[in-house]
Amino acid sequence: NMSLNGQPQSLAQQQAAQKSPLLHAWYDPLCNLKTTSTCMRLADLACDGDYKLCVCDMEKKLKVFKGTSLISDYAILDSPIAMRVTYTENSTPRIPSIAVAAGSHVFIYRQLRPYRKWSCPPVDLSKAETDIWAEIKAGTITSADAVSQLMDAREKGSILSSRSIDLLTLDSDVSRQQFIEEMREAPSFLQLTLITCMDIMRKDSDDPDAVTLLVVGTEAGQLLILPQDPSNSAYICKIQLPSTPTTLSIVGLFDVEWRISVICRDCKMYNVKNGDARGSAVLSGVVVDLGSQAVAVTKQEKYVWVATMERTVTCYSNRGKRLKGIVLTEDVADMCVMALKRSKANHVLLVALVTGEICMYRDPTMIYSFKVEKPVTAMICGTYGREENSLVIVHGQGALTIKMWRRTAELDNFAGNTGPPPEQDIPLAVPKKTKLYVEQTQREREMAPEIHRRFQRDLCKLRLTTARAYVKTLTDGFMSSSPLGSQDIRVNVQVQGLGPRFLLKMTFQNATALPIIQSRILFSFDANLYVMGHDPGSCQSILLPILIPSLKHVVETQVLSIDPQGRAGQLLLMLLPYNDQSVASSTNNLTVPLLSASIRMPVSEPLL
């Protein structure tokens, strides 16, 4: 057997081709195409039912393929950003136009001839910047003062134009003065923006050849909806976005209801919908954080599939709700949806990986995969020639591959085990009831009150033992910090020094809402190991005038280790409340410490 390229096929290749749902139609390794998916479209240019492949090359060429040959090659004025096939008239025959976004313009070709040009409207500049350049043109300000004022305007939050940024980047005064002289001769001061993305929106009908409107995203963060037959810089709707848009996904009709999912450079997806008044638009409050930059975006009816740099492919509704996702092991290169006609399944998702593998998914389940020469740079699905379900791939060093869906292929034969696992039909090996189990059950029924009383008695004993252990821990001072009173006070103690002199740095924080006045710190320790009060910097009892809520109070004191062997011990820190002797006899709560903390001292260096 021979392939379509005239090369013999091996037995393994023949078996793989028989199992594949796709037919290999054409492979041209010498096309030398340098393009992306946004610059490729399949269109019926002559309204004869024979669809052609239109490609905008990065070498500023508009190429049209028919069958297995290149039939047209036209030069365009700038590097393309996006290309769309649009219908601007209701006349018959339905001849479409090709809109090519390049730079700040959209070039419209009708019957592959230049027809119209649309330019982005100028960006609104800040009043401070326009006043500075007006003074520069009038000659009432020097170059140094102009640079200083422009820097001040930028620091105050004004977004400067490219002309002002170019002036600020110059180092010497001579070059700045020369640049200002050149700008004085400029006819006008306008700031143009660049187009970053483009798509189409149907006007009043869902038919494939219905009238469409162009939707353009700009570098200035604007989303513009152009009129039916765009010219000059006219637009019928304008939306300001929080960031620069990179990809658009549009559903709905402009005259009825529509919604645009916009993915921006800030790794977020925004939703724009039509307003109450016709021709108006609003930015909805639904914002989806993608987590990383979007690599590829494709639309499936009213759903949006988004592939990110985190190797995930996620499906969202047109309102921004996450529906399902796919986790991959390799980076995603491109993605598209094949709408299968005359088949039980409506759509199949194709994901191209950087390794050259193209995976086919039905919902989140992969049903088939095949490999092409890496890397995959562009991939679209649609009608090519007269075959409805065609796949066009640009890969490798500009090679072009076209595959077509088998008319006899059924997805159910490739789906595999998509339902529940077969193990769930196997019954569990549950052992039979033994005589001992039956006797134990009968005993529990007859002696239920006695069993319940024993359980309650054991539970009370457990609670009593736990309470006694807790009280013993508090009284022995083994807990690091124990609040004994009704006040919530936090303490942190740091022991500094190698010995025999240690510095205790204590930080108290009052977590209550009221201040604590006239509290006192008291230390308790083993007199055979430590001593306090031996010098003015060491006190065994320290008075705290006030503990203000939420503020940290730092207190320092010294401890001297007197043990000849430098053994380590413990210090018990207690924070006592204010004790007035006139009322102490009538109030017993004043004798309870507010806080008790156990300080573990380190081993001390021996006395010299």
Coordinates of C-alpha atoms in Angstrom, one line a residue:
N1 CA 0.0 0.0 0.0
M2 CA 1.1 3.6 -0.8
S3 CA 0.3 6.7 1.2
L4 CA -1.1 9.9 -0.4
N5 CA 2.4 11.2 -0.6
G6 CA 3.6 8.3 -2.6
Q7 CA 5.6 6.6 0.2
P8 CA 5.1 3.0 1.2
Q9 CA 3.3 2.3 4.5
S10 CA 4.4 -0.3 7.0
L11 CA 2.0 -2.9 8.4
A12 CA 1.9 -1.1 11.8
Q13 CA 1.0 2.2 10.0
Q14 CA -1.7 0.5 8.0
Q15 CA -3.3 -1.0 11.2
A16 CA -3.1 2.4 13.0
A17 CA -4.7 4.1 10.0
Q18 CA -7.6 1.5 10.0
K19 CA -8.2 2.2 13.8
S20 CA -8.0 6.0 13.4
P21 CA -11.2 8.1 13.1
L22 CA -9.4 10.5 10.8
L23 CA -8.3 10.0 7.2
H24 CA -5.0 11.4 6.1
A25 CA -5.8 13.7 3.2
W26 CA -2.8 15.9 2.4
Y27 CA 0.7 16.6 3.7
D28 CA 3.0 19.3 2.3
P29 CA 6.3 19.8 4.1
L30 CA 7.3 22.6 1.8
C31 CA 4.5 25.1 2.5
N32 CA 6.7 27.1 4.8
L33 CA 3.8 28.6 6.7
K34 CA 4.5 30.9 9.6
T35 CA 1.2 31.6 11.2
T36 CA -1.1 31.1 14.2
S37 CA -4.6 29.8 14.7
T38 CA -6.0 33.4 14.8
C39 CA -4.7 34.0 11.3
M40 CA -6.2 30.9 9.7
R41 CA -9.8 30.5 8.4
L42 CA -11.8 28.2 6.2
A43 CA -14.2 30.2 3.9
D44 CA -16.4 29.8 0.8
L45 CA -15.0 32.8 -1.0
A46 CA -16.8 32.2 -4.3
C47 CA -20.2 31.1 -2.8
D48 CA -19.9 27.8 -4.8
G49 CA -19.8 25.4 -1.9
D50 CA -16.0 24.8 -2.3
Y51 CA -14.3 26.0 0.9
K52 CA -10.8 27.4 0.7
L53 CA -8.0 27.8 3.3
C54 CA -7.1 31.4 3.9
V55 CA -3.8 32.0 5.8
C56 CA -2.2 35.2 6.8
D57 CA 1.6 34.5 7.0
M58 CA 3.9 36.4 9.3
E59 CA 5.9 37.3 6.2
K60 CA 3.1 39.7 5.3
K61 CA 1.4 37.4 2.8
L62 CA -2.3 36.4 2.4
K63 CA -2.3 32.9 1.0
V64 CA -5.3 31.0 -0.3
F65 CA -5.2 27.2 -0.7
K66 CA -7.7 25.1 -2.8
G67 CA -7.5 21.4 -2.7
T68 CA -3.8 20.5 -2.7
S69 CA -2.5 23.7 -4.3
L70 CA -1.8 27.4 -3.6
I71 CA -4.1 29.4 -5.8
S72 CA -3.5 33.0 -4.6
D73 CA -0.7 34.9 -2.8
Y74 CA -1.2 38.6 -1.9
A75 CA 1.0 41.0 0.0
I76 CA -0.4 42.8 3.1
L77 CA 0.9 46.0 4.6
D78 CA 1.8 44.9 8.0
S79 CA 2.4 41.8 10.2
P80 CA -1.0 40.2 10.8
I81 CA -2.5 39.8 14.3
A82 CA -5.8 38.2 13.5
M83 CA -8.0 37.3 10.5
R84 CA -11.7 36.8 10.3
V85 CA -14.2 36.0 7.5
T86 CA -17.1 38.5 7.7
Y87 CA -20.3 39.2 5.8
T88 CA -21.1 42.9 5.4
E89 CA -24.1 42.8 3.0
N90 CA -27.4 40.9 2.7
S91 CA -27.1 40.8 -1.1
T92 CA -26.9 37.5 -3.1
P93 CA -24.7 35.7 -3.9
R94 CA -23.3 35.7 -0.4
I95 CA -19.7 36.7 -1.0
P96 CA -17.7 37.1 2.2
S97 CA -15.0 39.6 3.0
I98 CA -11.7 38.9 4.7
A99 CA -10.7 41.2 7.6
V100 CA -7.1 41.3 8.5
A101 CA -6.0 43.1 11.7
A102 CA -2.4 44.5 11.5
G103 CA -0.9 47.2 13.6
S104 CA -3.5 49.9 14.3
H105 CA -5.7 49.0 11.3
V106 CA -8.1 46.5 10.0
F107 CA -7.8 45.9 6.3
I108 CA -10.9 44.5 4.6
Y109 CA -10.5 42.5 1.4
R110 CA -13.5 41.8 -0.9
Q111 CA -13.0 39.2 -3.6
L112 CA -9.4 39.2 -2.5
R113 CA -9.1 42.9 -3.5
P114 CA -8.4 45.8 -1.0
Y115 CA -11.8 47.2 -0.1
R116 CA -11.8 49.3 3.1
K117 CA -9.5 50.2 5.9
W118 CA -10.5 50.9 9.5
S119 CA -8.2 52.6 12.0
C120 CA -8.2 52.6 15.8
P121 CA -9.5 55.8 17.3
P122 CA -6.9 57.9 19.1
V123 CA -6.4 57.3 22.8
D124 CA -7.5 60.1 25.2
L125 CA -4.5 61.8 26.7
S126 CA -4.3 63.5 30.0
K127 CA -4.8 67.3 30.1
A128 CA -1.5 67.8 31.9
E129 CA 0.5 66.1 29.1
T130 CA -1.3 68.0 26.3
D131 CA -0.7 71.3 28.1
I132 CA 3.0 70.5 28.4
W133 CA 3.3 69.7 24.7
A134 CA 1.3 72.8 23.8
E135 CA 3.9 74.9 25.7
I136 CA 6.7 73.0 24.0
K137 CA 5.2 73.8 20.6
A138 CA 4.8 77.4 21.5
G139 CA 8.4 77.6 22.7
T140 CA 7.5 78.9 26.2
I141 CA 9.2 76.1 28.1
T142 CA 12.7 74.6 28.0
S143 CA 13.5 71.0 27.4
A144 CA 14.7 70.5 31.0
D145 CA 11.5 72.0 32.4
A146 CA 9.4 69.9 30.1
V147 CA 11.1 66.7 31.1
S148 CA 10.7 67.6 34.8
Q149 CA 7.0 68.3 34.4
L150 CA 6.4 65.1 32.4
M151 CA 8.1 63.1 35.2
D152 CA 5.9 64.8 37.8
A153 CA 2.8 64.0 35.8
R154 CA 3.9 60.3 35.5
E155 CA 4.5 60.1 39.3
K156 CA 1.0 61.5 39.9
G157 CA -0.6 58.6 37.9
S158 CA -1.0 60.0 34.4
I159 CA -0.5 57.5 31.6
L160 CA 2.0 59.1 29.2
S161 CA 2.0 58.8 25.4
S162 CA 4.7 57.1 23.4
R163 CA 6.1 60.5 22.4
S164 CA 6.6 61.5 26.1
I165 CA 8.1 58.2 27.0
D166 CA 10.6 58.5 24.1
L167 CA 11.5 62.0 25.3
L168 CA 12.1 60.7 28.9
T169 CA 14.3 57.9 27.7
L170 CA 16.8 60.3 26.1
D171 CA 19.9 61.0 28.2
S172 CA 21.6 64.1 26.9
D173 CA 20.1 67.6 26.6
V174 CA 21.2 67.8 23.0
S175 CA 19.3 64.8 22.0
R176 CA 16.2 66.0 23.9
Q177 CA 16.3 69.4 22.3
Q178 CA 16.7 67.7 18.8
F179 CA 13.7 65.5 19.5
I180 CA 11.6 68.5 20.7
E181 CA 12.5 70.4 17.5
E182 CA 11.3 67.4 15.4
M183 CA 8.1 67.1 17.3
R184 CA 7.3 70.8 16.9
E185 CA 7.0 70.2 13.2
A186 CA 4.6 67.3 13.6
P187 CA 1.1 68.2 12.3
S188 CA -0.8 66.9 15.4
F189 CA -0.4 65.3 18.7
L190 CA -2.2 61.9 18.6
Q191 CA -1.6 58.7 20.5
L192 CA -2.5 55.6 18.4
T193 CA -2.9 52.2 19.9
L194 CA -2.4 48.7 18.5
I195 CA -4.9 45.9 17.9
T196 CA -4.3 42.8 20.1
C197 CA -7.2 40.5 19.2
M198 CA -10.3 40.4 16.9
D199 CA -13.4 38.2 16.4
I200 CA -16.8 38.4 14.8
M201 CA -20.3 38.8 16.3
R202 CA -23.4 37.9 14.3
K203 CA -25.9 40.7 14.0
D204 CA -29.4 39.3 13.8
S205 CA -29.2 35.6 12.7
D206 CA -27.4 32.4 13.5
D207 CA -27.0 31.4 9.9
P208 CA -23.4 30.7 8.8
D209 CA -23.6 33.4 6.1
A210 CA -25.5 36.0 8.2
V211 CA -24.3 39.6 8.6
T212 CA -21.5 39.9 11.1
L213 CA -19.8 42.7 13.1
L214 CA -16.1 42.9 13.9
V215 CA -15.1 43.1 17.6
V216 CA -11.6 44.5 18.2
G217 CA -9.5 44.6 21.4
T218 CA -6.7 47.2 21.6
E219 CA -3.5 47.7 23.6
A220 CA -5.2 50.5 25.6
G221 CA -7.6 48.0 27.2
Q222 CA -10.5 49.0 25.0
L223 CA -13.1 46.6 23.4
L224 CA -14.7 48.1 20.2
I225 CA -17.6 46.8 18.3
L226 CA -17.4 48.0 14.7
P227 CA -20.4 48.8 12.4
Q228 CA -21.6 46.5 9.7
D229 CA -19.5 48.1 7.0
P230 CA -16.6 49.6 9.0
S231 CA -14.6 52.7 7.7
N232 CA -12.4 55.4 9.1
S233 CA -12.5 55.0 13.0
A234 CA -16.2 54.5 13.5
Y235 CA -17.5 52.2 16.2
I236 CA -21.0 51.5 17.6
C237 CA -20.0 50.3 21.1
K238 CA -16.9 50.9 23.3
I239 CA -16.0 49.1 26.6
Q240 CA -13.0 49.9 28.8
L241 CA -11.4 46.8 30.3
P242 CA -9.1 46.6 33.4
S243 CA -6.3 45.1 31.4
T244 CA -5.2 44.6 27.8
P245 CA -7.4 41.9 26.1
T246 CA -5.6 39.0 24.3
T247 CA -8.4 36.6 23.4
L248 CA -12.2 36.9 22.7
S249 CA -15.0 34.3 22.8
I250 CA -18.4 35.7 21.6
V251 CA -21.9 34.1 21.8
G252 CA -25.3 35.6 21.0
L253 CA -26.7 38.1 18.5
F254 CA -26.0 41.8 18.6
D255 CA -29.6 42.8 18.0
V256 CA -31.0 40.3 20.6
E257 CA -28.6 39.4 23.4
W258 CA -24.9 38.7 23.4
R259 CA -22.0 38.1 25.8
I260 CA -18.2 38.3 25.3
S261 CA -15.7 36.3 27.4
V262 CA -12.5 38.4 27.4
I263 CA -9.2 37.0 28.6
C264 CA -6.7 39.7 29.5
R265 CA -3.0 39.9 30.3
D266 CA -3.6 39.9 34.0
C267 CA -4.5 36.2 33.8
K268 CA -8.2 36.9 34.4
M269 CA -11.3 36.3 32.3
Y270 CA -13.9 39.1 32.2
N271 CA -17.5 39.0 30.9
V272 CA -19.0 41.8 28.8
K273 CA -22.7 41.7 28.0
N274 CA -25.2 44.0 26.3
G275 CA -26.7 46.8 28.3
D276 CA -30.3 47.9 28.7
A277 CA -30.1 50.3 25.8
R278 CA -29.4 49.0 22.3
G279 CA -25.8 49.5 21.3
S280 CA -24.6 49.7 24.9
A281 CA -22.4 47.3 26.9
V282 CA -21.6 46.7 30.5
L283 CA -18.8 44.8 32.3
S284 CA -20.4 42.2 34.5
G285 CA -19.1 41.5 38.0
V286 CA -18.0 37.9 37.2
V287 CA -14.2 37.7 37.1
V288 CA -12.5 34.3 36.7
D289 CA -8.9 34.1 37.9
L290 CA -7.2 31.6 35.6
G291 CA -4.0 31.3 37.7
S292 CA -1.6 31.7 34.8
Q293 CA -1.5 33.0 31.2
A294 CA -3.9 31.4 28.7
V295 CA -2.2 29.5 25.9
A296 CA -5.2 28.6 23.8
V297 CA -8.9 29.4 23.8
T298 CA -11.7 27.8 21.8
K299 CA -15.5 28.0 21.8
Q300 CA -18.0 25.1 21.9
E301 CA -21.5 26.5 21.3
K302 CA -22.1 28.4 24.6
Y303 CA -19.1 27.0 26.4
V304 CA -15.4 28.2 26.5
W305 CA -12.4 25.9 26.8
V306 CA -9.3 27.6 28.2
A307 CA -5.8 26.1 28.2
T308 CA -3.3 27.7 30.6
M309 CA 0.4 27.4 31.2
E310 CA -0.3 25.2 34.2
R311 CA -1.1 22.3 31.8
T312 CA -4.8 22.4 32.5
V313 CA -7.7 22.7 30.1
T314 CA -10.9 24.0 31.8
C315 CA -14.4 24.4 30.5
Y316 CA -16.4 27.5 31.5
S317 CA -20.0 28.6 30.8
N318 CA -20.6 31.9 29.1
R319 CA -21.3 33.3 32.5
G320 CA -17.9 32.3 33.9
K321 CA -18.9 29.2 35.9
R322 CA -16.4 26.4 35.9
L323 CA -17.9 23.2 34.6
K324 CA -15.2 20.6 34.1
G325 CA -11.4 20.3 33.6
I326 CA -8.6 18.2 32.1
V327 CA -5.1 17.9 33.7
L328 CA -2.3 17.2 31.2
T329 CA 1.3 16.0 31.6
E330 CA 2.7 18.2 28.8
D331 CA 2.4 21.9 27.9
V332 CA -0.4 22.8 25.5
A333 CA 0.5 24.3 22.1
D334 CA -3.0 24.8 20.6
M335 CA -6.6 23.8 20.9
C336 CA -9.7 23.6 18.7
V337 CA -13.2 22.1 18.7
M338 CA -14.4 19.9 15.8
A339 CA -18.2 20.1 15.3
L340 CA -19.2 16.7 14.0
K341 CA -22.1 16.7 11.6
R342 CA -24.2 13.7 10.8
S343 CA -22.9 12.0 13.9
K344 CA -24.4 11.1 17.3
A345 CA -21.7 13.1 19.1
N346 CA -21.8 16.8 18.4
H347 CA -18.4 18.0 19.4
V348 CA -14.9 16.7 19.9
L349 CA -12.1 18.7 21.6
L350 CA -8.6 18.5 20.1
V351 CA -5.6 19.5 22.2
A352 CA -2.2 19.8 20.6
L353 CA 0.8 19.3 22.9
V354 CA 4.3 20.7 22.5
T355 CA 5.5 17.1 21.9
G356 CA 3.6 17.0 18.7
E357 CA 0.9 14.7 20.1
I358 CA -2.7 15.7 19.3
C359 CA -5.3 14.3 21.8
M360 CA -9.0 14.0 21.1
Y361 CA -11.4 14.4 24.0
R362 CA -15.1 13.7 24.4
D363 CA -16.0 15.5 27.5
P364 CA -13.1 15.0 29.9
T365 CA -12.3 11.5 28.5
M366 CA -9.5 11.0 25.9
I367 CA -10.7 8.8 23.1
Y368 CA -7.9 8.9 20.6
S369 CA -4.5 10.5 20.0
F370 CA -2.0 10.7 17.1
K371 CA 1.4 12.4 16.5
V372 CA 2.7 14.9 14.0
E373 CA 6.0 16.6 13.6
K374 CA 6.5 19.1 16.5
P375 CA 5.9 21.9 17.2
V376 CA 2.2 22.5 16.3
T377 CA 1.9 26.2 15.6
A378 CA -1.7 26.4 14.3
M379 CA -4.8 24.1 14.2
I380 CA -8.4 24.8 13.0
C381 CA -11.4 22.6 12.2
G382 CA -14.2 23.2 9.7
T383 CA -15.2 22.6 6.1
Y384 CA -12.4 22.3 3.6
G385 CA -13.4 21.7 0.0
R386 CA -16.7 19.9 0.3
E387 CA -15.8 17.8 3.3
E388 CA -17.5 19.1 6.4
N389 CA -15.3 17.7 9.2
S390 CA -11.8 18.6 8.3
L391 CA -8.7 19.3 10.5
V392 CA -6.0 21.6 9.3
I393 CA -2.6 21.5 11.1
V394 CA 0.5 23.7 10.6
H395 CA 3.4 22.1 12.4
G396 CA 7.2 21.5 12.2
Q397 CA 9.0 23.9 9.9
G398 CA 5.9 25.2 8.3
A399 CA 4.5 22.0 7.0
L400 CA 0.7 21.7 6.3
T401 CA -1.3 18.6 7.1
I402 CA -5.0 18.1 6.4
K403 CA -7.0 15.3 7.9
M404 CA -10.7 14.4 7.5
W405 CA -13.2 12.6 9.7
R406 CA -14.2 9.2 8.5
R407 CA -17.9 9.2 7.6
T408 CA -18.2 5.7 9.0
A409 CA -16.4 6.4 12.2
E410 CA -18.3 6.1 15.5
L411 CA -17.0 7.7 18.6
D412 CA -18.5 4.9 20.8
N413 CA -15.9 2.6 19.3
F414 CA -13.1 4.8 20.6
A415 CA -14.6 5.9 23.9
G416 CA -13.4 2.9 25.9
N417 CA -14.6 2.4 29.4
T418 CA -16.2 5.7 30.2
G419 CA -18.8 4.4 32.7
P420 CA -18.3 3.0 36.2
P421 CA -15.6 0.4 36.8
P422 CA -16.5 -3.2 36.3
E423 CA -15.4 -4.0 39.9
Q424 CA -18.6 -2.5 41.3
D425 CA -20.6 -5.4 39.8
I426 CA -18.6 -7.9 41.9
P427 CA -20.3 -8.6 45.3
L428 CA -18.3 -8.1 48.4
A429 CA -17.3 -11.2 50.4
V430 CA -19.4 -10.5 53.5
P431 CA -19.0 -13.3 56.1
K432 CA -22.0 -15.0 57.5
K433 CA -23.4 -14.3 60.9
T434 CA -21.8 -16.6 63.5
K435 CA -23.3 -18.1 66.7
L436 CA -21.1 -15.8 68.8
Y437 CA -22.4 -12.7 67.0
V438 CA -26.0 -13.8 67.5
E439 CA -25.5 -14.4 71.2
Q440 CA -23.7 -11.1 71.7
T441 CA -26.6 -9.3 70.0
Q442 CA -29.1 -11.0 72.2
R443 CA -27.1 -10.1 75.3
E444 CA -27.0 -6.4 74.3
R445 CA -30.8 -6.4 73.9
E446 CA -31.5 -7.9 77.3
M447 CA -28.9 -5.9 79.3
A448 CA -29.1 -2.6 77.6
P449 CA -29.9 -0.5 80.8
E450 CA -27.0 -2.1 82.7
I451 CA -24.5 -1.6 79.8
H452 CA -25.6 2.1 79.5
R453 CA -25.0 2.7 83.3
R454 CA -21.6 1.2 83.1
F455 CA -20.7 3.3 80.2
Q456 CA -21.8 6.5 82.0
R457 CA -19.8 5.5 85.1
D458 CA -16.6 4.9 83.1
L459 CA -17.2 8.2 81.3
C460 CA -17.5 10.1 84.6
K461 CA -14.3 8.5 85.9
L462 CA -12.5 9.5 82.7
R463 CA -13.6 13.1 83.1
L464 CA -12.6 13.2 86.8
T465 CA -9.1 11.8 86.0
T466 CA -8.7 14.4 83.3
A467 CA -9.7 17.2 85.5
R468 CA -7.3 16.1 88.3
A469 CA -4.4 15.8 85.8
Y470 CA -5.1 19.3 84.5
V471 CA -5.2 20.9 88.0
K472 CA -2.0 19.1 88.9
T473 CA -0.3 20.5 85.7
L474 CA -1.4 24.0 86.6
T475 CA -0.3 23.8 90.2
D476 CA 3.1 22.3 89.3
G477 CA 3.7 24.9 86.6
F478 CA 4.5 22.4 83.9
M479 CA 2.4 24.3 81.3
S480 CA 4.3 27.0 79.3
S481 CA 1.5 29.6 79.8
S482 CA -1.6 29.0 81.9
P483 CA -4.3 31.7 82.3
L484 CA -5.7 31.2 85.8
G485 CA -7.9 34.2 86.1
S486 CA -10.7 35.7 84.0
Q487 CA -8.3 37.9 82.0
D488 CA -6.8 36.9 78.6
I489 CA -3.1 37.8 78.8
R490 CA -0.4 36.5 76.5
V491 CA 3.3 36.3 77.5
N492 CA 6.5 35.4 75.6
V493 CA 9.7 34.9 77.5
Q494 CA 13.2 34.9 76.0
V495 CA 16.2 33.7 78.0
Q496 CA 19.4 35.3 76.8
G497 CA 23.0 34.6 77.9
L498 CA 25.3 31.6 78.5
G499 CA 25.4 31.9 82.3
P500 CA 25.8 32.3 85.2
R501 CA 24.0 35.6 84.5
F502 CA 20.8 35.3 82.4
L503 CA 18.6 38.0 81.0
L504 CA 14.9 37.4 81.0
K505 CA 13.1 39.4 78.3
M506 CA 9.3 39.1 78.8
T507 CA 6.7 40.4 76.4
F508 CA 3.2 40.9 77.7
Q509 CA 0.1 41.5 75.6
N510 CA -3.4 42.3 77.0
A511 CA -6.0 40.6 74.7
T512 CA -9.0 42.0 76.6
A513 CA -10.9 45.1 75.8
L514 CA -10.1 46.9 79.1
P515 CA -6.7 47.9 80.5
I516 CA -5.2 46.1 83.5
I517 CA -3.8 48.5 86.1
Q518 CA -1.2 47.9 88.9
S519 CA -0.4 44.3 88.1
R520 CA 2.7 42.7 89.6
I521 CA 5.2 40.0 88.2
L522 CA 6.4 37.5 90.8
F523 CA 9.0 34.8 90.3
S524 CA 9.2 31.5 92.2
F525 CA 12.3 29.2 91.9
D526 CA 14.6 26.8 93.6
A527 CA 16.8 28.8 96.0
N528 CA 19.6 26.2 95.6
L529 CA 19.9 26.9 91.9
Y530 CA 19.1 30.6 91.3
V531 CA 19.0 33.9 93.1
M532 CA 17.3 37.2 92.2
G533 CA 17.6 40.7 93.7
H534 CA 21.4 40.5 93.9
D535 CA 21.9 43.8 91.9
P536 CA 19.7 46.7 90.8
G537 CA 18.9 45.0 87.4
S538 CA 17.5 41.9 89.1
C539 CA 14.1 42.0 90.8
Q540 CA 12.0 39.1 92.0
S541 CA 8.9 41.3 92.1
I542 CA 8.2 43.8 89.3
L543 CA 5.3 46.3 89.2
L544 CA 3.5 46.8 85.9
P545 CA 1.7 50.2 86.0
I546 CA -0.7 49.5 83.2
L547 CA -1.3 46.9 80.4
I548 CA -3.0 48.6 77.5
P549 CA -5.1 46.3 75.2
S550 CA -3.4 45.0 72.1
L551 CA -0.1 46.7 72.8
K552 CA 3.1 44.7 73.7
H553 CA 4.8 45.6 76.9
V554 CA 8.5 44.4 77.3
V555 CA 10.0 43.9 80.8
E556 CA 13.6 42.8 81.5
T557 CA 15.2 41.3 84.6
Q558 CA 18.3 39.3 85.5
V559 CA 18.7 35.8 87.1
L560 CA 22.0 34.5 88.6
S561 CA 22.7 30.8 88.6
I562 CA 24.5 29.8 91.9
D563 CA 24.8 26.1 91.4
P564 CA 28.5 25.1 91.2
Q565 CA 27.7 22.5 88.5
G566 CA 25.4 24.9 86.5
R567 CA 22.4 22.6 86.6
A568 CA 19.3 23.7 84.7
G569 CA 16.0 24.3 86.5
Q570 CA 12.6 26.0 86.1
L571 CA 11.3 29.4 87.1
L572 CA 7.6 29.9 87.7
L573 CA 6.3 33.3 86.5
M574 CA 3.1 34.6 88.0
L575 CA 1.2 37.8 87.1
L576 CA -0.7 39.0 90.1
P577 CA -3.6 41.5 90.0
Y578 CA -3.9 44.7 91.9
N579 CA -4.4 43.9 95.6
D580 CA -5.9 46.6 97.9
Q581 CA -5.6 45.6 101.5
S582 CA -8.8 47.4 102.4
V583 CA -10.9 45.2 100.2
A584 CA -8.8 42.0 100.1
S585 CA -10.7 40.5 103.1
S586 CA -14.0 40.8 101.3
T587 CA -12.9 39.7 97.8
N588 CA -11.2 36.3 97.3
N589 CA -10.7 36.6 93.5
L590 CA -7.9 39.1 94.1
T591 CA -5.6 36.3 95.4
V592 CA -5.8 34.3 92.1
P593 CA -3.0 35.0 89.6
L594 CA -3.9 36.4 86.2
L595 CA -1.3 34.3 84.5
S596 CA 1.1 31.5 85.3
A597 CA 4.0 30.5 83.1
S598 CA 6.8 28.0 83.5
I599 CA 10.3 29.0 82.2
R600 CA 12.8 26.3 81.4
M601 CA 16.3 27.6 82.1
P602 CA 19.3 26.4 80.1
V603 CA 22.4 24.8 81.5
S604 CA 24.7 27.5 82.9
E605 CA 28.4 28.0 82.5
P606 CA 30.2 27.2 85.8
L607 CA 31.0 30.1 88.2
L608 CA 34.5 31.6 87.9

